mmCIF file of C-alpha atoms in Angstrom:
data_model
loop_
_atom_site.group_PDB
_atom_site.id
_atom_site.type_symbol
_atom_site.label_atom_id
_atom_site.label_comp_id
_atom_site.label_asym_id
_atom_site.label_seq_id
_atom_site.Cartn_x
_atom_site.Cartn_y
_atom_site.Cartn_z
ATOM 1 C CA ASP A 1 0.000 0.000 0.000
ATOM 2 C CA THR A 2 1.153 3.510 -0.806
ATOM 3 C CA ALA A 3 0.617 4.994 2.659
ATOM 4 C CA ASN A 4 2.981 2.414 4.127
ATOM 5 C CA ALA A 5 5.583 3.033 1.416
ATOM 6 C CA THR A 6 5.318 6.780 1.990
ATOM 7 C CA GLY A 7 5.833 6.285 5.732
ATOM 8 C CA ILE A 8 8.961 4.245 5.130
ATOM 9 C CA LYS A 9 10.240 6.781 2.624
ATOM 10 C CA ARG A 10 9.868 9.544 5.213
ATOM 11 C CA CYS A 11 11.919 7.493 7.681
ATOM 12 C CA ARG A 12 14.822 7.010 5.281
ATOM 13 C CA TYR A 13 17.110 9.606 6.884
ATOM 14 C CA ALA A 14 16.358 8.364 10.384
ATOM 15 C CA LEU A 15 17.447 4.892 9.282
ATOM 16 C CA LEU A 16 20.665 6.175 7.725
ATOM 17 C CA ARG A 17 21.854 8.461 10.522
ATOM 18 C CA ASN A 18 23.763 7.458 13.616
ATOM 19 C CA PRO A 19 21.406 7.008 16.587
ATOM 20 C CA ASP A 20 23.246 9.594 18.683
ATOM 21 C CA THR A 21 22.611 12.312 16.077
ATOM 22 C CA LEU A 22 18.881 11.722 15.536
ATOM 23 C CA SER A 23 16.455 14.589 15.969
ATOM 24 C CA CYS A 24 13.341 14.108 18.130
ATOM 25 C CA LYS A 25 11.229 13.674 14.997
ATOM 26 C CA GLN A 26 13.606 11.029 13.666
ATOM 27 C CA VAL A 27 13.496 9.133 16.968
ATOM 28 C CA ILE A 28 9.702 9.007 16.629
ATOM 29 C CA GLN A 29 10.028 7.838 13.016
ATOM 30 C CA LEU A 30 12.469 5.125 14.041
ATOM 31 C CA ASP A 31 10.100 3.995 16.803
ATOM 32 C CA TRP A 32 7.319 3.728 14.181
ATOM 33 C CA VAL A 33 9.567 1.563 11.984
ATOM 34 C CA VAL A 34 10.365 -0.722 14.919
ATOM 35 C CA ARG A 35 6.675 -1.158 15.751
ATOM 36 C CA THR A 36 5.356 -1.612 12.214
ATOM 37 C CA HIS A 37 8.201 -3.166 10.188
ATOM 38 C CA PRO A 38 10.142 -5.749 12.222
ATOM 39 C CA ASP A 39 12.299 -6.874 9.266
ATOM 40 C CA LEU A 40 13.380 -3.314 8.511
ATOM 41 C CA ALA A 41 14.018 -2.716 12.209
ATOM 42 C CA ARG A 42 16.157 -5.868 12.367
ATOM 43 C CA ALA A 43 18.191 -4.663 9.381
ATOM 44 C CA TYR A 44 18.643 -1.280 11.082
ATOM 45 C CA TYR A 45 19.893 -2.920 14.283
ATOM 46 C CA LEU A 46 22.277 -5.144 12.321
ATOM 47 C CA LYS A 47 23.671 -2.077 10.545
ATOM 48 C CA GLU A 48 24.116 -0.256 13.832
ATOM 49 C CA GLY A 49 25.685 -3.306 15.454
ATOM 50 C CA LEU A 50 28.307 -3.465 12.730
ATOM 51 C CA ARG A 51 28.949 0.274 13.003
ATOM 52 C CA VAL A 52 29.595 -0.086 16.740
ATOM 53 C CA ILE A 53 31.973 -3.009 16.145
ATOM 54 C CA PHE A 54 34.256 -0.806 14.042
ATOM 55 C CA LYS A 55 34.647 1.594 16.974
ATOM 56 C CA LEU A 56 35.773 -1.099 19.433
ATOM 57 C CA PRO A 57 39.378 -1.922 20.354
ATOM 58 C CA LEU A 58 40.748 -4.872 18.362
ATOM 59 C CA ASP A 59 40.559 -7.417 21.191
ATOM 60 C CA GLU A 60 36.862 -6.629 21.778
ATOM 61 C CA GLU A 61 36.148 -6.246 18.059
ATOM 62 C CA ILE A 62 36.895 -9.885 17.226
ATOM 63 C CA GLU A 63 34.502 -11.253 19.849
ATOM 64 C CA ALA A 64 31.799 -8.717 18.948
ATOM 65 C CA LEU A 65 32.153 -9.537 15.251
ATOM 66 C CA ASP A 66 31.659 -13.243 16.008
ATOM 67 C CA LYS A 67 28.450 -12.437 17.901
ATOM 68 C CA TRP A 68 27.280 -10.152 15.075
ATOM 69 C CA ILE A 69 27.923 -12.893 12.497
ATOM 70 C CA SER A 70 25.887 -15.323 14.577
ATOM 71 C CA TRP A 71 23.062 -12.781 14.790
ATOM 72 C CA VAL A 72 23.142 -12.199 11.022
ATOM 73 C CA ARG A 73 22.974 -15.914 10.270
ATOM 74 C CA ARG A 74 19.773 -16.143 12.286
ATOM 75 C CA SER A 75 18.295 -12.990 10.720
ATOM 76 C CA ARG A 76 17.842 -14.514 7.241
ATOM 77 C CA ILE A 77 18.174 -11.074 5.614
ATOM 78 C CA ASP A 78 19.835 -11.948 2.310
ATOM 79 C CA ASP A 79 22.063 -8.872 1.957
ATOM 80 C CA PHE A 80 23.422 -9.197 5.484
ATOM 81 C CA VAL A 81 23.906 -12.962 5.108
ATOM 82 C CA ARG A 82 25.948 -12.299 1.967
ATOM 83 C CA LEU A 83 27.972 -9.656 3.823
ATOM 84 C CA GLN A 84 28.729 -11.964 6.741
ATOM 85 C CA ARG A 85 29.821 -14.714 4.325
ATOM 86 C CA SER A 86 32.230 -12.266 2.741
ATOM 87 C CA ILE A 87 33.532 -11.185 6.154
ATOM 88 C CA VAL A 88 34.016 -14.801 7.246
ATOM 89 C CA THR A 89 35.829 -15.639 4.009
ATOM 90 C CA HIS A 90 38.194 -12.680 4.282
ATOM 91 C CA THR A 91 38.904 -13.035 7.990
ATOM 92 C CA ALA A 92 39.627 -16.754 7.602
ATOM 93 C CA THR A 93 42.304 -16.098 4.981
ATOM 94 C CA ARG A 94 43.845 -13.094 6.741
ATOM 95 C CA SER A 95 46.671 -13.560 9.211
ATOM 96 C CA PRO A 96 46.219 -11.821 12.552
ATOM 97 C CA PRO A 97 47.821 -8.396 12.882
ATOM 98 C CA PRO A 98 51.079 -8.311 14.813
ATOM 99 C CA SER A 99 50.825 -7.071 18.354
ATOM 100 C CA SER A 100 52.774 -4.023 19.453
ATOM 101 C CA THR A 101 55.111 -6.223 21.499
ATOM 102 C CA ASP A 102 56.010 -8.287 18.400
ATOM 103 C CA TRP A 103 56.950 -5.094 16.593
ATOM 104 C CA GLN A 104 59.058 -3.872 19.507
ATOM 105 C CA ALA A 105 60.863 -7.232 19.689
ATOM 106 C CA ASP A 106 61.683 -7.055 15.969
ATOM 107 C CA VAL A 107 63.102 -3.564 16.269
ATOM 108 C CA SER A 108 65.280 -4.314 19.277
ATOM 109 C CA SER A 109 66.557 -7.713 18.135
ATOM 110 C CA PRO A 110 70.348 -7.891 17.555
ATOM 111 C CA SER A 111 69.933 -9.367 14.083
ATOM 112 C CA ARG A 112 68.290 -6.130 12.902
ATOM 113 C CA GLN A 113 71.192 -3.911 13.993
#
């Protein structure tokens, strides 16, 4: 129905913005989306969950990303499932980043001097 589509269209900017920068009107629009469109609300929360993960320190990021991937697999939202498959593929083939202590050991080793 067109009224429903119009309502979603009006909420577009509320769905795209960070939650901490929403205006009062956008908070109300987001609340309407959560109440009336659970699939869209789930996609919004998945997007926000991933955004938060990128702000975490590396040691917390890995655990949070694993939880997010588990959540996405249960969501059955095709675009997010595809994204998590890509993330899993790339993280499985990537070697872990060196810690700062590994770097310091390399620099101070006698063989480097």
